[in-house]
Coordinates of C-alpha atoms and ligand atoms in Angstrom, one line a residue:
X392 CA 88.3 48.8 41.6
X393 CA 87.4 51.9 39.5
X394 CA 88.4 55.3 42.0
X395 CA 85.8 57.1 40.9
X396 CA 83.0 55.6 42.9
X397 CA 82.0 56.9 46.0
X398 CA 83.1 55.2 48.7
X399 CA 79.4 54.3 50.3
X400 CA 79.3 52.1 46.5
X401 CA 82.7 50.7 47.1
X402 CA 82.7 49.6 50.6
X403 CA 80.2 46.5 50.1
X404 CA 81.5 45.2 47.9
X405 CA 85.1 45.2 49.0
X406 CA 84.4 44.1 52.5
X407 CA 82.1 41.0 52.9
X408 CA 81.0 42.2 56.3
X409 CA 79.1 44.6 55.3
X410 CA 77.2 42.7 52.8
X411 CA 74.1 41.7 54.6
X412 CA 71.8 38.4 53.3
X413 CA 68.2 38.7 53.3
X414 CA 65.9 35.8 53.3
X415 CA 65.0 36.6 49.6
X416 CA 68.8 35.8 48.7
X417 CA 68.4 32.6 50.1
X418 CA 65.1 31.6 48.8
X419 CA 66.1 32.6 45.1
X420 CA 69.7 30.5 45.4
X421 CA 67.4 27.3 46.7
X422 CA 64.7 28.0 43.8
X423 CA 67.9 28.4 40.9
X424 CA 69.6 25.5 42.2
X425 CA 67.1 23.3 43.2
X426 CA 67.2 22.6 46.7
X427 CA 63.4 24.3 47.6
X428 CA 60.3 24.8 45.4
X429 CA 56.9 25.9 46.4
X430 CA 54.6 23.3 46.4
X431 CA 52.2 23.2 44.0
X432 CA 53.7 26.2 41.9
X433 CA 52.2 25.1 38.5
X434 CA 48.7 25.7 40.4
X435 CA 49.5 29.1 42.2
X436 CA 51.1 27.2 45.2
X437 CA 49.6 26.5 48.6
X438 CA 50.5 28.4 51.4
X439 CA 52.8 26.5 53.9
X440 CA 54.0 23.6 52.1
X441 CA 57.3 23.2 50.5
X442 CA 58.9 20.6 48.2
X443 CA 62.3 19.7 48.3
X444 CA 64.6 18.9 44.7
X445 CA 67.0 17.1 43.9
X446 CA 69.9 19.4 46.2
X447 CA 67.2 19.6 48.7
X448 CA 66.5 16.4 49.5
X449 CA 70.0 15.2 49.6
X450 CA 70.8 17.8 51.8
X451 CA 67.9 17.2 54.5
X452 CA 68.9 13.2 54.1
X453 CA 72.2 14.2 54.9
X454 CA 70.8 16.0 58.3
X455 CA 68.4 13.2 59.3
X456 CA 71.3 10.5 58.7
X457 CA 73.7 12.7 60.5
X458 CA 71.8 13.3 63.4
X459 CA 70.3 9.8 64.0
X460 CA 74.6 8.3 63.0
X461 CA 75.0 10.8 66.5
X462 CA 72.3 9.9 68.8
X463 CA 71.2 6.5 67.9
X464 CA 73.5 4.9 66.3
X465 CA 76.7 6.1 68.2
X466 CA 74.9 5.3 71.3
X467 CA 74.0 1.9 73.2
X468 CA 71.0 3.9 75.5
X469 CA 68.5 5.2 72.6
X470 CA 66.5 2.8 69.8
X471 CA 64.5 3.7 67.2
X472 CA 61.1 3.8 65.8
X473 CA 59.4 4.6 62.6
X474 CA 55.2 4.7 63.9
X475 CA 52.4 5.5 62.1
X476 CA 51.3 9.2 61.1
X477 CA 48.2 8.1 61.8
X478 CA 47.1 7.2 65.4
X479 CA 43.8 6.3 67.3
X480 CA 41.9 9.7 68.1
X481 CA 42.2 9.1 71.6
X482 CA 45.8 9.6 71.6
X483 CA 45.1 13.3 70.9
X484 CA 42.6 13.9 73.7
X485 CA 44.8 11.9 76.1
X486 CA 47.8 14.0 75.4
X487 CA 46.0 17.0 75.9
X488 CA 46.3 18.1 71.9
X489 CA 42.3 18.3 71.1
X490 CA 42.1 20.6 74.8
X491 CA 45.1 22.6 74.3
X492 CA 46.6 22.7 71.2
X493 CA 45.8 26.2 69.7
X494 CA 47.3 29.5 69.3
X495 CA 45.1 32.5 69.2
X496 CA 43.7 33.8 66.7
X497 CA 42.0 37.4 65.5
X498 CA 40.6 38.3 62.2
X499 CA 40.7 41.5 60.6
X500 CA 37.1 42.8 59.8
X501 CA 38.0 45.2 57.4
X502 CA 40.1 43.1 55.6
X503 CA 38.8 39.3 56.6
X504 CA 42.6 38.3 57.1
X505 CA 43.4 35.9 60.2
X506 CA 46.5 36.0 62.4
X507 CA 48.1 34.8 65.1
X508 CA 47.2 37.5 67.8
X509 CA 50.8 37.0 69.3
X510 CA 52.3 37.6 65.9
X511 CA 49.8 40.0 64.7
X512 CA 51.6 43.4 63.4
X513 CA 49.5 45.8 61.7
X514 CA 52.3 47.5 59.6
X515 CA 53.5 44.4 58.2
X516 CA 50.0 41.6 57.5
X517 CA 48.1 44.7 56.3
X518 CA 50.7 46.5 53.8
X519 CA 48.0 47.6 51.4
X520 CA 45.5 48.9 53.7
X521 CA 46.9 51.8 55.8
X522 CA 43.3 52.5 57.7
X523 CA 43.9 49.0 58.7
X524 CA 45.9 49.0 62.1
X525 CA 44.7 47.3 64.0
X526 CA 41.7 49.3 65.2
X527 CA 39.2 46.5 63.6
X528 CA 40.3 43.6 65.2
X529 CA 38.4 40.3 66.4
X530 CA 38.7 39.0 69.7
X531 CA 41.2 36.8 70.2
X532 CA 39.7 33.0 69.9
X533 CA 41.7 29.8 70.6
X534 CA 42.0 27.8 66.9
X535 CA 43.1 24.5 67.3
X536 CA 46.4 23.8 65.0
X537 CA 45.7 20.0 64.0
X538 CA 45.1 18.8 61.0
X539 CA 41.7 16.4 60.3
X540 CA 41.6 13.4 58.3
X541 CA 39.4 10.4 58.3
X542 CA 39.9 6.6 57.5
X543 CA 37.1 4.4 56.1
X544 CA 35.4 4.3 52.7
X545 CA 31.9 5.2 54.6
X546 CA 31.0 8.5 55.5
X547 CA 28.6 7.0 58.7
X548 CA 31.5 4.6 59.6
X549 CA 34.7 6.4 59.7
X550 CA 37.2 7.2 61.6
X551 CA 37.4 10.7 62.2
X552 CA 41.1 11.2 63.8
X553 CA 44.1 14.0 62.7
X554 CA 47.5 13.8 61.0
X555 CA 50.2 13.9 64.3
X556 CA 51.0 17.6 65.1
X557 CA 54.1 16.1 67.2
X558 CA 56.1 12.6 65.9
X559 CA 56.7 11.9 70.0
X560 CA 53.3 10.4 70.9
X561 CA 53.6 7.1 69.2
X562 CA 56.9 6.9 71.1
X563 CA 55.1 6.8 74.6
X564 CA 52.1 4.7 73.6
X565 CA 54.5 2.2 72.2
X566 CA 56.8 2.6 75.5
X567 CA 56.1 -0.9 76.5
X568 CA 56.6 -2.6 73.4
X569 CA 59.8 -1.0 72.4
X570 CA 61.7 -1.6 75.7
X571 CA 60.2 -4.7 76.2
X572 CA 61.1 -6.5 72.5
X573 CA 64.6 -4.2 72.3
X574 CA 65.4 -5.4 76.7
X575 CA 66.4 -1.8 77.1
X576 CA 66.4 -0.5 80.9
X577 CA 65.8 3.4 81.9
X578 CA 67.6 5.6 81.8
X579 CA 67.0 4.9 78.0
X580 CA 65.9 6.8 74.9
X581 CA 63.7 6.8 72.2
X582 CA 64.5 8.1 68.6
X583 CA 61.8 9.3 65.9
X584 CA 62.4 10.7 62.5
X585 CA 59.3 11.8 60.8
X586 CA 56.5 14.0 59.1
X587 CA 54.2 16.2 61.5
X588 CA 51.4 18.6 60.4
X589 CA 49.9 22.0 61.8
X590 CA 47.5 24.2 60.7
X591 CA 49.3 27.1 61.4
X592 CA 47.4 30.1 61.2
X593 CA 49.9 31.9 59.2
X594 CA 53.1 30.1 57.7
X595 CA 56.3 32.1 56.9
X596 CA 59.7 32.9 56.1
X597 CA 60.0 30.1 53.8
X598 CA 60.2 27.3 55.5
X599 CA 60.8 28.4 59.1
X600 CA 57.3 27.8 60.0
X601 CA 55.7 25.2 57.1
X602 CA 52.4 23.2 57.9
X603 CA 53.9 20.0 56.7
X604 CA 57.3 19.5 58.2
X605 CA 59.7 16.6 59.7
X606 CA 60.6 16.5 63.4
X607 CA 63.7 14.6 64.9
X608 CA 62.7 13.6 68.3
X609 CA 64.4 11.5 71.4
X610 CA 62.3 10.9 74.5
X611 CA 64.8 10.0 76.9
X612 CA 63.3 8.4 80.0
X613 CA 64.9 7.7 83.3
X614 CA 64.0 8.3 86.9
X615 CA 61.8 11.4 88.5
X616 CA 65.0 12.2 90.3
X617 CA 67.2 12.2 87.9
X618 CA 65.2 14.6 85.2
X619 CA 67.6 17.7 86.0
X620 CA 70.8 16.3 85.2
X621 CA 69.9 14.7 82.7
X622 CA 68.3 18.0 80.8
X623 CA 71.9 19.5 81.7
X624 CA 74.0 16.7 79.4
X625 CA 71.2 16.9 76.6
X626 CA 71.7 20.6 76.8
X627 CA 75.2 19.8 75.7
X628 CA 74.3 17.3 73.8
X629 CA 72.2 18.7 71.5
X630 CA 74.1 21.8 71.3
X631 CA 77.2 19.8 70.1
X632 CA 75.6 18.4 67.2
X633 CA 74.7 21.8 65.5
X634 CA 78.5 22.6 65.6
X635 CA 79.3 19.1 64.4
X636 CA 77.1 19.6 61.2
X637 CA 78.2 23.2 60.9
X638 CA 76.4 26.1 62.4
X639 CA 78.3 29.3 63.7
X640 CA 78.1 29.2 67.3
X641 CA 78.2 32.9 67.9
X642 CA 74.8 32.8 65.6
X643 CA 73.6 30.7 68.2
X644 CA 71.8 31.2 71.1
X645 CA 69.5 29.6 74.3
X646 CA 66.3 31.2 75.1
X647 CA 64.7 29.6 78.4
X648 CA 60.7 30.1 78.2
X649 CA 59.0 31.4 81.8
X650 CA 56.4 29.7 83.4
X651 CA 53.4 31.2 81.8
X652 CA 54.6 30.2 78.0
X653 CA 55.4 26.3 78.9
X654 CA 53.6 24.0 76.9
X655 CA 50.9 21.9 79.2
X656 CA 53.0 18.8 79.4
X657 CA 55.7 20.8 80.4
X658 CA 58.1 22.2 83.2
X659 CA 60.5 23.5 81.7
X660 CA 61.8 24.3 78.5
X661 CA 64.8 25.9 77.0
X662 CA 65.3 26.2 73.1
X663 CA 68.3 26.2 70.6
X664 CA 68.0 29.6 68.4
X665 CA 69.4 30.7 65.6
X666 CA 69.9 34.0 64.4
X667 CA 67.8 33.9 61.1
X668 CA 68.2 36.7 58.2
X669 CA 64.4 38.0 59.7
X670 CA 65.7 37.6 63.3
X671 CA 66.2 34.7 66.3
X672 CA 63.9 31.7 65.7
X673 CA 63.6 28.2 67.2
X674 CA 65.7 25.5 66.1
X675 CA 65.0 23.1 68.9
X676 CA 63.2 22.9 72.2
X677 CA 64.5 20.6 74.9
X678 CA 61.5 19.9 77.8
X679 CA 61.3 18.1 80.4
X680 CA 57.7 16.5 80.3
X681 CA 57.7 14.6 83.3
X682 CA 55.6 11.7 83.3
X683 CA 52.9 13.5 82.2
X684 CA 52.5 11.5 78.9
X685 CA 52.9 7.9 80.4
X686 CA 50.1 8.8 83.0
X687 CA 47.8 10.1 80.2
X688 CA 47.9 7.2 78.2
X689 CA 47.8 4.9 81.3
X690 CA 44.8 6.6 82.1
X691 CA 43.2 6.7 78.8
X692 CA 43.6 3.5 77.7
X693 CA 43.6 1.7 80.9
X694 CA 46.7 0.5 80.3
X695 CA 49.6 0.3 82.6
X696 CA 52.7 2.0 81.5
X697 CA 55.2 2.3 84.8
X698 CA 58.1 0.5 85.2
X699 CA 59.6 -2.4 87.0
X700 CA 62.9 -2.2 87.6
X701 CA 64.4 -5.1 89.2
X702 CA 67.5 -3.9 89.7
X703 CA 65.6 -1.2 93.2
X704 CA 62.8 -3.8 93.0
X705 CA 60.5 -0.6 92.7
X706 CA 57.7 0.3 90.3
X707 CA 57.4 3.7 88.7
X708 CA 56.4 5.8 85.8
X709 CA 59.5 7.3 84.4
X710 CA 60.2 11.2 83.6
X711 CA 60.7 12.0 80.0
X712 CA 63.7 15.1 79.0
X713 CA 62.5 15.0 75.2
X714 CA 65.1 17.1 72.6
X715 CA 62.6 17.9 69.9
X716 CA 64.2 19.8 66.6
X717 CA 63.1 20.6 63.6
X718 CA 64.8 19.4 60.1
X719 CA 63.4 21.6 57.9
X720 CA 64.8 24.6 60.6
X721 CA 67.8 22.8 60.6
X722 CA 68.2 23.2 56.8
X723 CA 67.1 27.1 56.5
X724 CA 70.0 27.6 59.5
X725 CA 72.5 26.3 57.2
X726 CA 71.6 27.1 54.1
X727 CA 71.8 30.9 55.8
X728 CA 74.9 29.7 57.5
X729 CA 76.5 28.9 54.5
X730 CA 75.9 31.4 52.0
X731 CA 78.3 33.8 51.1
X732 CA 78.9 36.6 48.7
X733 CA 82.6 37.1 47.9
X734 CA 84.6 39.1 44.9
X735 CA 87.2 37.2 43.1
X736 CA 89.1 38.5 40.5
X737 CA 86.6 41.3 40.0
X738 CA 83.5 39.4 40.0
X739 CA 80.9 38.5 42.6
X740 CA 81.3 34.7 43.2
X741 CA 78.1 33.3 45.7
X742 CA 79.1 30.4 47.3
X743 CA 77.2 27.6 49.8
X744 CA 79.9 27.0 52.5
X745 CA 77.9 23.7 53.8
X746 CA 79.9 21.3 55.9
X747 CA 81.7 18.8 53.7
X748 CA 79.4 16.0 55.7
X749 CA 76.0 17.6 55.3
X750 CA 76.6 18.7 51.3
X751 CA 74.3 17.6 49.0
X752 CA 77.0 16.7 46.1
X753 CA 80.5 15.4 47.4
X754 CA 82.6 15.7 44.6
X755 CA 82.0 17.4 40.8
X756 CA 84.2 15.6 38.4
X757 CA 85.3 17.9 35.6
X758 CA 87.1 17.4 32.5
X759 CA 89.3 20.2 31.3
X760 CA 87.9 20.3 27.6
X761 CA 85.7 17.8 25.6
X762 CA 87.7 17.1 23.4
X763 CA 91.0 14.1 23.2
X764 CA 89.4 11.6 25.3
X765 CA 89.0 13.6 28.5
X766 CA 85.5 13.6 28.7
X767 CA 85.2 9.8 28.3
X768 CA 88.3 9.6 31.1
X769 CA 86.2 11.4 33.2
X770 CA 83.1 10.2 32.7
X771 CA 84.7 6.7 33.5
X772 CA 86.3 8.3 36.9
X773 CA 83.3 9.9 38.0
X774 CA 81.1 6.3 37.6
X775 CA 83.8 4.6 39.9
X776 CA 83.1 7.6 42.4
X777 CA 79.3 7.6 42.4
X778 CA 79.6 3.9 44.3
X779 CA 81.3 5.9 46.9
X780 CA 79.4 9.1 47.3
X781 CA 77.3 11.3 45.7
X782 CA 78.8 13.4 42.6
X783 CA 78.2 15.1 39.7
X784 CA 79.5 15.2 35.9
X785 CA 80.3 18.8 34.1
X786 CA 81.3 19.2 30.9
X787 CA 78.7 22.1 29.9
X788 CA 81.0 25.6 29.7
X789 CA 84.5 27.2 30.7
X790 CA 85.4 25.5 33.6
X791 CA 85.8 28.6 35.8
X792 CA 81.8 28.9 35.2
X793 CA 81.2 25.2 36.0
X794 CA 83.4 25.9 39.2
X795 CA 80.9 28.3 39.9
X796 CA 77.9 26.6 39.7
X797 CA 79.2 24.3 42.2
X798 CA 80.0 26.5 44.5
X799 CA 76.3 27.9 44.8
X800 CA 75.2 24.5 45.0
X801 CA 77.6 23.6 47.9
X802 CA 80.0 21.1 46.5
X803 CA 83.4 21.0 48.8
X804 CA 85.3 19.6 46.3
X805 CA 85.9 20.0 42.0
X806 CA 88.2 17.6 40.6
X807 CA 89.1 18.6 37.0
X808 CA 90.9 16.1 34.9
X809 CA 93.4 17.6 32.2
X810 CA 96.0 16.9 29.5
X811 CA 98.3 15.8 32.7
X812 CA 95.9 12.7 33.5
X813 CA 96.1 11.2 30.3
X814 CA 100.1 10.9 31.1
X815 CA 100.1 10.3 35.1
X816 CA 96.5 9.6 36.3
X817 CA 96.6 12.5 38.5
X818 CA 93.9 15.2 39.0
X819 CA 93.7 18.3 40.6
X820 CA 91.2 19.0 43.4
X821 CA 89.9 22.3 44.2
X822 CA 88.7 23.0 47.9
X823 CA 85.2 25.1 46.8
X824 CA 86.1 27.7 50.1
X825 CA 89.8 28.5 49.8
X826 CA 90.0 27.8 45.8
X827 CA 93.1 26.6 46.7
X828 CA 94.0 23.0 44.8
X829 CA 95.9 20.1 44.8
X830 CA 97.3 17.6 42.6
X831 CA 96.5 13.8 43.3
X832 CA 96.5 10.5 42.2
X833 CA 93.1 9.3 40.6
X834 CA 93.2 6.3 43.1
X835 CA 93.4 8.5 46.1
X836 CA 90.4 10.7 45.6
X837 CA 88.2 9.0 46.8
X838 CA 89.9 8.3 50.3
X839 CA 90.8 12.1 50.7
X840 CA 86.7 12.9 49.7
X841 CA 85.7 10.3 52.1
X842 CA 87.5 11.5 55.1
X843 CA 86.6 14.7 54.7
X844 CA 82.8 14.2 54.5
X845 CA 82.4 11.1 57.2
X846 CA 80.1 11.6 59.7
X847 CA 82.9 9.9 62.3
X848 CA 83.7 13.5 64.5
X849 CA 87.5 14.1 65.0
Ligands
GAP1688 N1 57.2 17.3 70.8 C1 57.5 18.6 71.1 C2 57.3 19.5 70.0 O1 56.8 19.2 69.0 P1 57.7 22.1 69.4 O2 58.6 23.1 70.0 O3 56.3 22.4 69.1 O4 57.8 20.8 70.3 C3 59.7 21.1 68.0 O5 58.4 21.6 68.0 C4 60.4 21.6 66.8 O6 59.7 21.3 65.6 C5 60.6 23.1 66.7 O7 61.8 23.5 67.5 C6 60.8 23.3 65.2 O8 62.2 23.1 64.9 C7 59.9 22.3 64.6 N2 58.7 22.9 64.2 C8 57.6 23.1 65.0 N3 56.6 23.7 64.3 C9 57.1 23.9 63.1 C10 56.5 24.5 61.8 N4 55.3 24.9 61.8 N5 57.3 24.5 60.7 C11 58.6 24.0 60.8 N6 59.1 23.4 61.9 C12 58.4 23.4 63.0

C-alpha cells in the first residue's frame, strides 16, 4: 500500500466492507462472462427480455433442478406437471386475469412516456426533462398485463387467447386428472416449472422484473381447515431452500402484504425478499388462495372439481397455500449474493462465490504449462470428468490469470496438473474462495467434486 494516499482512497480498497456493488457491476460481470445478454442486442434489444449464455443457462438449470430435487422429488406428497403455455381463453376470465389483472398506468403528456403510477418517480423516468415532474400526468387507467396471441391460420377463425401470466392455472384445471392417474390424496401438492409472460408496463433492473420469465410453482391442496398450518411449514419450507442453494440470510427478509394489496384470489400473502443492490424486492410470494380457483373453473366450465375423500366419506373443494417464486429472481439474488471484490497480492481479484451445487462450471482442469505432455494429460483427465459434471479446459495464459477467470465465472474448484502428475498422478485442487489447495490423487477428484456439489443437504 503506497502511504501517501489519503486515507478516504485507501480505505476501500483495504476493507471489503466498504466496497459497495451496484447493479451495473453485476450486469457487466454476466455480459463479460456470459451468463446474461440482452435480447436481441444485434437489433438494438427489446425492452424486457433477456437471454441467458452458456454460464447462464447452466446456472438457472442448476436452480430449477435443485429446487424441484427439494420439493418434488425428496417428497412423497407433491407431483409434477409440464402444461401447455397456451390454454383455452376461458381459463383467464374464469381465474379472474382478463377482470383483474392490471396495474395502473399514467402517461406523461409532455413527454408521451407510460408508467406504472405506483412506481412512477418523476426524478428518476424523466432524467432529461426537468419541467417534467410530474405536473403533466394522465389519470391513472387500469392496463391489463397479459400478453395476446392467437392460434389458427385464419384471421375470421382463430383463436384469440394470451400467453399464461401465471404457470399455476393449468395445475388447477388439470386437478382432476393429475390426482386421479398419479392416486394421490389431499393434503397433496402440485409442482410446475415453466415460462410466464407480462406486459409489464415498465421492465427493470435487469432481470428483476423481465416480461418473459420462468416461475417455480407448488399448489399444495389440503382441507379448508387446515390452510393455516399448512402456510406456517411452507413458510419454513420455502425459506430453507434459499439457504440451502446459498443466499445470506441476514439479506433476507419477510414482508406480509395488508388487506388492500392482496391479489383477488387471495387472503393472505407473505413474500420472501431480498435485499437487491437497488433495494428489497420479491423473491417469492406464498398465498393462500383458498378454493377460489377450483370453484372458478367448476363454475366456468361446468365441471366438477371437489373432492371425495373416502377416508371422512365427505365431499369438498380443497384450499390451495401455493409458494410461487421466481427463477430468474432467484438467479439476480445470487449472482448479487455471490460477487465479491477482494485484493490479493496487490490486485483486485472479483470473484462469484456461488454455492458449489448451484455453479455453472464444477471443476476447471488446468495444466501447468503446454508444453511435455501436460496438456494432452490433462486434456485426457478432464474428458473422464465431463461424464461426471460439468467442467472446463484452460490452457490459454499464466495460470494465476486462468485462476482468475474462473473465479468471476464461479467455479468452486481449479485442478492444475503439473510436472508432479506425470510421476504420481496427483493434482492439486484449489478451493476458488479460500485459494487455499490441496494435493490429491487423480482418481479421487471426482468423488471430492461430487460431494461437494450434490444436491443431498447435510
Ligand atoms: N401464481 C402466483 C403468482 O404468479 P406473483 O407474485 O405475481 O404470483 C410470483 O409472481 C413470482 O414470479 C414473483 O415472486 C417473482 O419471483 C416472479 N415474477 C413475477 N413477475 C415477474 C417479472 N415481471 N419478472 C420476473 N419475475 C417475475
Amino acid at each position: 500500500m503506497t502511504p501517501f494516499l489519503p486515507l478516504v482512497e485507501r480505505v476501500p480498497f483495504f476493507y471489503p466492507q466498504y466496497w459497495s456493488i451496484t447493479l451495473d457491476n453485476i450486469v457487466s460481470l454476466c455480459k463479460r462472462r456470459g451468463f446474461i445478454f440482452q435480447s436481441s442486442a444485434i437489433y438494438g434489444g427489446i425492452n424486457g427480455c433477456w437471454d441467458f449464455g452458456p454460464l447462464g443457462v447452466e446456472l438457472k438449470n442448476n436452480i430449477k433442478q435443485d429446487w424441484w430435487y427439494t420439493f418434488v422429488r425428496q417428497r412423497d406428497d407433491i407431483v409434477g406437471l409440464d402444461a401447455s403455455i397456451i390454454m383455452h381463453p376461458d381459463v383467464w376470465k374464469a381465474s379472474g386475469h382478463v377482470d383483474e389483472f392490471h396495474d395502473l398506468l399514467v402517461e406523461c403528456k409532455e413527454c408521451k412516456k407510460r408508467f406504472r403510477e405506483d412506481q412512477y418517480n418523476p426524478e428518476e423516468d424523466c432524467p432529461n426533462k426537468p419541467h417534467c415532474k410530474g405536473e403533466h400526468l394522465s389519470e391513472a387507467r387500469a392496463f391489463n398485463m397479459m400478453l395476446k396471441t392467437s392460434l389458427g391460420a385464419s384471421e375470421d377463425t382463430a383463436v384469440h387467447t394470451y400467453l399464461r401470466p401465471e404457470t399455476c392455472q393449468s395445475i388447477f384445471v388439470d386437478f382432476k386428472e393429475v390426482y386421479s392417474s398419479s392416486r394421490m390424496k389431499v393434503p397433496f401438492g402440485i409442482a410446475q416449472v415453466g415460462k410466464a409472460f407480462r406486459n409489464e408496463i415498465n421492465p427493470r433492473n435487469f432481470i428483476f422484473r423481465s416480461r418473459e420469465f420462468e416461475q417455480m410453482e407448488i399448489e399444495f391442496f389440503c382441507k379448508p381447515e387446515d390452510e393455516e398450518p399448512y402456510f406456517e411449514q411452507w413458510k419454513k419450507d420455502v425459506w430453507q431452500w434459499y439457504l440451502d442453494v446459498g443466499l445470506t440470510e441476514s439479506k433476507m427478509r419477510w414482508y406480509s402484504h395488508p388487506q388492500e394489496t392482496l391479489a383477488h384470489y387471495s387472503s393472505r400473502t407473505e413474500d420472501v425478499e431480498y435485499e437487491f443492490p437497488f433495494g428489497w424486492g420479491e423473491l417469492q410470494g406464498l398465498a393462500n388462495r383458498g378454493s377460489y380457483d377450483l370453484t372458478q373453473h367448476t363454475k366456468h366450465s361446468g365441471k366438477d372439481l371437489s373432492y371425495f375423500d373416502q377416508q371422512a366419506n365427505e365431499r369438498f373443494t380443497p384450499s390451495v397455500i401455493e409458494p410461487s417464486a421466481g427463477v430468474d429472481r432467484t438467479a439476480l439474488a445470487l449472482l448479487c449474493d455471490a460477487y465479491h471484490e477482494e485484493e490479493v497480492e496487490g490486485e483486485k481479484r472479483t470473484v462469484m462465490k456461488l454455492h458449489p451445487r448451484i455453479a455453472p462450471i464444477k471443476a476447471a482442469i488446468l495444466p501447468l504449462v503446454k508444453k511435455d505432455g501436460l496438456a494432452e494429460l490433462a486434456q485426457d483427465f478432464e474428458k473422464t470428468l465431463r461424464k461426471k459434471f460439468p467442467t472446463f479446459y484452460d490452457q490459454a495464459g499464466a495460470i494465476g490469470r486462468r485462476y482468475r477467470r474462473m473465479d468471476e465465472a464461479g467455479t468452486p474448484f481449479c485442478i492444475c496438473l503439473d510436472y508432479d502428475t506425470k510421476e504420481d498422478q496427483t493434482v492439486t485442487v484449489r478451493d476458488r474462495d479460500t485459494m487455499e489447495q490441496v494435493r490429491l490423487p487423480m482418481d479421487d477428484v471426482a468423488a471430492y467434486v461430487e460431494g461437494k456439489c450434490t444436491n443431498e443437504r447435510d
